[in-house]
């Protein structure tokens, strides 16, 4: 983006919207880049610390509105965080993360600085399902502490990880949260039915959560788990209690997802449940 750009609107001292000869509207972020800038002023884009496009008009409008509520001193940090996330994920980030993650972090600062109690009930599931995103979220929290002295609680790490996952997959946070809630519901059902508490740090828990996650994905894509007729009969006879619980899980999945679940899922779920009872 080496061509000079023309200021269209100054959002604050650190963010401007500009007209680019090739890319039309671009957003430039940099410390002091908007200071004393007026519409029509020319800027060399190289002076910006971060330049990005918001092609979606709705995303652009949300970003413009958001900037009026974000502490200007935090904007360069937000830019560095998004740059770090993109480099670490080694995948293109969908543009909505600029709005969603910035909005979340701005509110997270407010919650943390005002000591507002905040719990994330899906933290264990998030760490298990998205280990790379979770690790990068930990790095983001460390960056925030190093630059501001504000220490985000563990629950925020989980939600930052979800935003990162959403930014890579382009799945909505609502959809991701819905699936995480379903997995949590299924885990609680298993614990109640088996009358045990699953160690959230155990390999069995990790395998179970990963399997449930893949099962939900298979339901959405219409993928089958494969024919397991003989094994199904054997497990039903050998482990009837686990087999019945597996079918309860399938019924819950069908109700929540409003889609048919492949019967072969009962085989794999029974194996996971039996493994848990042997500990």
Coordinates of C-alpha atoms in Angstrom, one line a residue:
X1 CA 0.0 0.0 0.0
X2 CA 2.8 2.4 -0.9
X3 CA 0.6 5.1 -2.6
X4 CA -0.3 8.1 -0.6
X5 CA -3.8 8.0 1.0
X6 CA -6.3 10.8 1.6
X7 CA -7.8 11.3 5.0
X8 CA -11.6 10.7 4.9
X9 CA -12.3 10.9 8.6
X10 CA -10.3 11.1 11.8
X11 CA -11.7 8.8 14.5
X12 CA -9.2 9.9 17.2
X13 CA -5.5 10.7 17.6
X14 CA -4.5 7.2 16.7
X15 CA -7.0 6.0 14.1
X16 CA -8.0 7.5 10.7
X17 CA -10.1 6.3 7.8
X18 CA -8.6 7.1 4.5
X19 CA -9.2 6.8 0.8
X20 CA -6.7 4.6 -1.0
X21 CA -6.3 4.7 -4.8
X22 CA -6.5 0.9 -5.2
X23 CA -8.2 -0.4 -2.0
X24 CA -10.7 2.5 -1.6
X25 CA -11.3 2.8 2.2
X26 CA -8.6 1.7 4.6
X27 CA -8.1 2.1 8.3
X28 CA -4.7 3.4 9.5
X29 CA -3.6 2.9 13.1
X30 CA -0.6 4.5 14.7
X31 CA 0.3 6.6 17.7
X32 CA -0.6 10.2 16.9
X33 CA -1.5 9.5 13.2
X34 CA -4.8 11.3 13.5
X35 CA -3.5 14.4 15.4
X36 CA -4.4 17.6 13.7
X37 CA -5.4 15.6 10.6
X38 CA -8.3 17.0 8.5
X39 CA -10.4 15.5 5.7
X40 CA -8.4 15.8 2.5
X41 CA -5.0 15.7 4.1
X42 CA -2.5 13.2 2.4
X43 CA -0.7 10.6 4.5
X44 CA 2.1 8.2 3.5
X45 CA 0.7 4.8 4.6
X46 CA 4.2 3.8 5.7
X47 CA 3.9 5.9 8.9
X48 CA 1.0 3.8 10.1
X49 CA 1.8 1.0 12.5
X50 CA -1.2 -1.1 11.1
X51 CA -3.2 -0.8 8.0
X52 CA -6.3 -2.9 7.3
X53 CA -9.4 -3.0 5.2
X54 CA -13.0 -3.3 6.4
X55 CA -14.9 -4.2 3.2
X56 CA -18.2 -5.0 5.0
X57 CA -20.1 -1.7 5.5
X58 CA -21.7 -3.1 8.7
X59 CA -18.3 -4.0 10.2
X60 CA -16.9 -0.5 9.3
X61 CA -19.9 1.2 10.9
X62 CA -19.4 -0.9 14.1
X63 CA -15.7 -0.1 14.1
X64 CA -16.3 3.7 13.8
X65 CA -18.8 3.6 16.6
X66 CA -16.5 1.5 18.7
X67 CA -13.6 3.9 18.5
X68 CA -15.5 6.6 20.2
X69 CA -15.7 4.4 23.3
X70 CA -12.2 3.0 23.4
X71 CA -9.4 4.7 25.5
X72 CA -7.1 6.2 22.9
X73 CA -4.0 5.0 24.8
X74 CA -5.1 1.4 24.4
X75 CA -5.5 1.5 20.6
X76 CA -1.8 1.0 19.7
X77 CA -1.8 -2.0 22.1
X78 CA -5.0 -3.4 20.4
X79 CA -3.2 -3.1 17.1
X80 CA -0.1 -4.9 18.4
X81 CA -2.3 -7.7 19.8
X82 CA -4.1 -8.2 16.4
X83 CA -0.7 -8.3 14.7
X84 CA 0.6 -10.8 17.2
X85 CA -2.5 -13.0 16.8
X86 CA -2.2 -13.0 13.0
X87 CA 1.5 -13.9 13.1
X88 CA 1.1 -16.7 15.6
X89 CA -1.9 -18.3 14.0
X90 CA -0.2 -18.2 10.6
X91 CA -3.5 -17.9 8.9
X92 CA -5.5 -14.9 7.5
X93 CA -7.8 -13.3 10.1
X94 CA -11.3 -12.5 9.0
X95 CA -12.0 -8.8 9.3
X96 CA -14.7 -9.1 11.9
X97 CA -12.0 -9.8 14.5
X98 CA -10.9 -6.2 14.4
X99 CA -14.3 -5.2 15.8
X100 CA -15.1 -8.1 18.0
X101 CA -11.8 -8.6 19.8
X102 CA -11.2 -4.8 20.2
X103 CA -14.7 -4.5 21.7
X104 CA -14.2 -7.4 24.0
X105 CA -10.8 -6.2 25.2
X106 CA -12.1 -2.7 25.8
X107 CA -14.9 -4.1 28.0
X108 CA -12.5 -6.5 29.7
X109 CA -10.3 -3.6 30.8
X110 CA -13.4 -2.0 32.3
X111 CA -14.4 -5.2 34.1
X112 CA -11.0 -5.9 35.4
X113 CA -10.2 -2.3 36.6
X114 CA -13.6 -2.1 38.4
X115 CA -13.1 -5.6 40.0
X116 CA -16.3 -6.9 38.4
X117 CA -16.7 -10.6 39.2
X118 CA -16.5 -12.5 35.9
X119 CA -16.6 -16.3 35.5
X120 CA -16.1 -18.4 32.3
X121 CA -17.9 -21.7 32.8
X122 CA -16.4 -23.2 29.6
X123 CA -12.7 -22.6 30.4
X124 CA -11.7 -26.3 30.6
X125 CA -13.5 -27.1 27.4
X126 CA -12.0 -24.1 25.6
X127 CA -8.5 -25.0 26.6
X128 CA -9.0 -28.6 25.5
X129 CA -10.7 -27.8 22.2
X130 CA -8.5 -24.9 21.0
X131 CA -5.1 -25.4 22.6
X132 CA -3.2 -23.1 20.1
X133 CA -5.7 -20.3 20.4
X134 CA -5.6 -20.7 24.2
X135 CA -1.8 -20.4 24.3
X136 CA -1.9 -17.3 22.1
X137 CA -4.6 -15.8 24.4
X138 CA -2.3 -16.4 27.3
X139 CA 0.4 -14.5 25.4
X140 CA -2.1 -11.7 24.7
X141 CA -2.9 -11.4 28.4
X142 CA 0.8 -11.2 29.2
X143 CA 1.3 -8.5 26.6
X144 CA -1.5 -6.5 28.3
X145 CA 0.0 -6.9 31.7
X146 CA 3.5 -5.9 30.5
X147 CA 2.2 -2.8 28.8
X148 CA -0.5 -1.7 31.2
X149 CA 0.0 -3.5 34.5
X150 CA -3.6 -4.8 34.3
X151 CA -3.9 -8.5 35.1
X152 CA -6.8 -10.2 33.3
X153 CA -8.4 -13.2 35.1
X154 CA -8.3 -16.7 33.7
X155 CA -11.9 -16.4 32.4
X156 CA -10.8 -13.7 30.0
X157 CA -8.2 -15.9 28.5
X158 CA -10.9 -18.4 27.5
X159 CA -13.0 -15.7 25.8
X160 CA -9.9 -14.2 24.0
X161 CA -9.2 -17.7 22.7
X162 CA -12.7 -18.0 21.3
X163 CA -12.4 -14.6 19.5
X164 CA -9.1 -15.9 18.0
X165 CA -10.8 -19.1 16.9
X166 CA -13.7 -17.1 15.4
X167 CA -11.3 -14.8 13.6
X168 CA -9.6 -17.8 11.9
X169 CA -12.6 -19.9 11.1
X170 CA -15.1 -17.1 10.4
X171 CA -17.6 -18.9 12.7
X172 CA -19.7 -16.6 14.8
X173 CA -19.0 -16.4 18.5
X174 CA -22.6 -17.3 19.1
X175 CA -22.2 -20.5 17.1
X176 CA -19.0 -21.4 18.9
X177 CA -20.5 -20.7 22.3
X178 CA -23.6 -22.8 21.5
X179 CA -21.4 -25.8 20.7
X180 CA -19.3 -25.3 23.9
X181 CA -22.4 -25.1 26.0
X182 CA -23.7 -28.3 24.4
X183 CA -20.4 -30.1 25.2
X184 CA -20.5 -28.8 28.8
X185 CA -24.1 -30.1 29.1
X186 CA -23.1 -33.5 27.7
X187 CA -20.1 -33.7 30.2
X188 CA -22.4 -32.9 33.1
X189 CA -24.9 -35.6 32.0
X190 CA -22.1 -38.1 31.8
X191 CA -20.9 -37.2 35.3
X192 CA -24.4 -37.5 36.7
X193 CA -25.2 -40.8 35.0
X194 CA -21.9 -42.4 36.0
X195 CA -21.9 -40.7 39.4
X196 CA -18.3 -39.5 39.1
X197 CA -16.3 -36.3 38.6
X198 CA -14.0 -36.2 35.6
X199 CA -10.6 -34.7 36.1
X200 CA -10.4 -31.8 33.7
X201 CA -6.7 -32.2 33.3
X202 CA -6.8 -35.9 32.5
X203 CA -6.2 -37.4 29.0
X204 CA -9.6 -39.2 29.2
X205 CA -11.3 -35.8 29.6
X206 CA -9.3 -34.4 26.7
X207 CA -10.2 -37.3 24.4
X208 CA -13.9 -37.2 25.4
X209 CA -14.2 -33.5 24.7
X210 CA -12.4 -33.8 21.4
X211 CA -14.6 -36.6 20.4
X212 CA -17.8 -34.7 21.3
X213 CA -16.5 -31.7 19.3
X214 CA -15.8 -33.9 16.3
X215 CA -19.2 -35.6 16.6
X216 CA -21.0 -32.2 16.6
X217 CA -19.0 -31.2 13.5
X218 CA -20.0 -34.5 11.8
X219 CA -23.6 -33.8 12.5
X220 CA -23.4 -30.4 10.8
X221 CA -21.5 -31.7 7.8
X222 CA -23.5 -34.8 7.4
X223 CA -20.4 -37.0 7.8
X224 CA -20.9 -40.5 9.1
X225 CA -18.9 -42.2 11.8
X226 CA -18.9 -45.5 9.8
X227 CA -20.8 -48.7 10.0
X228 CA -20.1 -50.5 13.3
X229 CA -23.0 -53.1 13.4
X230 CA -21.1 -56.0 15.0
X231 CA -19.2 -53.8 17.5
X232 CA -22.5 -52.1 18.3
X233 CA -24.1 -55.5 19.3
X234 CA -21.1 -56.5 21.3
X235 CA -20.9 -53.2 23.3
X236 CA -24.6 -53.2 23.9
X237 CA -24.3 -56.7 25.5
X238 CA -21.0 -56.1 27.3
X239 CA -21.6 -52.6 28.6
X240 CA -25.3 -52.0 28.7
X241 CA -25.2 -49.1 31.2
X242 CA -22.6 -47.2 29.2
X243 CA -24.4 -48.0 25.9
X244 CA -27.7 -46.6 27.3
X245 CA -26.0 -43.4 28.5
X246 CA -24.4 -43.0 25.0
X247 CA -27.9 -43.0 23.5
X248 CA -29.0 -40.4 26.0
X249 CA -26.2 -38.2 24.9
X250 CA -27.2 -38.7 21.2
X251 CA -30.8 -37.7 22.0
X252 CA -29.6 -34.5 23.7
X253 CA -27.4 -33.7 20.7
X254 CA -30.3 -34.3 18.3
X255 CA -32.6 -32.1 20.4
X256 CA -30.0 -29.2 20.7
X257 CA -28.7 -29.4 17.1
X258 CA -32.1 -30.2 15.6
X259 CA -30.4 -32.7 13.3
X260 CA -30.1 -36.5 13.1
X261 CA -27.0 -38.0 14.8
X262 CA -25.4 -41.1 13.1
X263 CA -26.2 -44.2 15.1
X264 CA -22.5 -45.3 14.9
X265 CA -21.7 -42.4 17.3
X266 CA -23.1 -44.7 20.1
X267 CA -20.3 -47.1 19.6
X268 CA -17.5 -44.6 20.1
X269 CA -19.3 -42.9 23.0
X270 CA -19.8 -46.2 24.7
X271 CA -16.0 -46.9 24.5
X272 CA -15.2 -43.5 26.0
X273 CA -17.7 -44.0 28.8
X274 CA -16.5 -47.4 29.6
X275 CA -12.9 -46.1 29.8
X276 CA -14.1 -43.5 32.4
X277 CA -15.6 -46.2 34.6
X278 CA -12.3 -48.1 34.7
X279 CA -10.5 -45.3 36.5

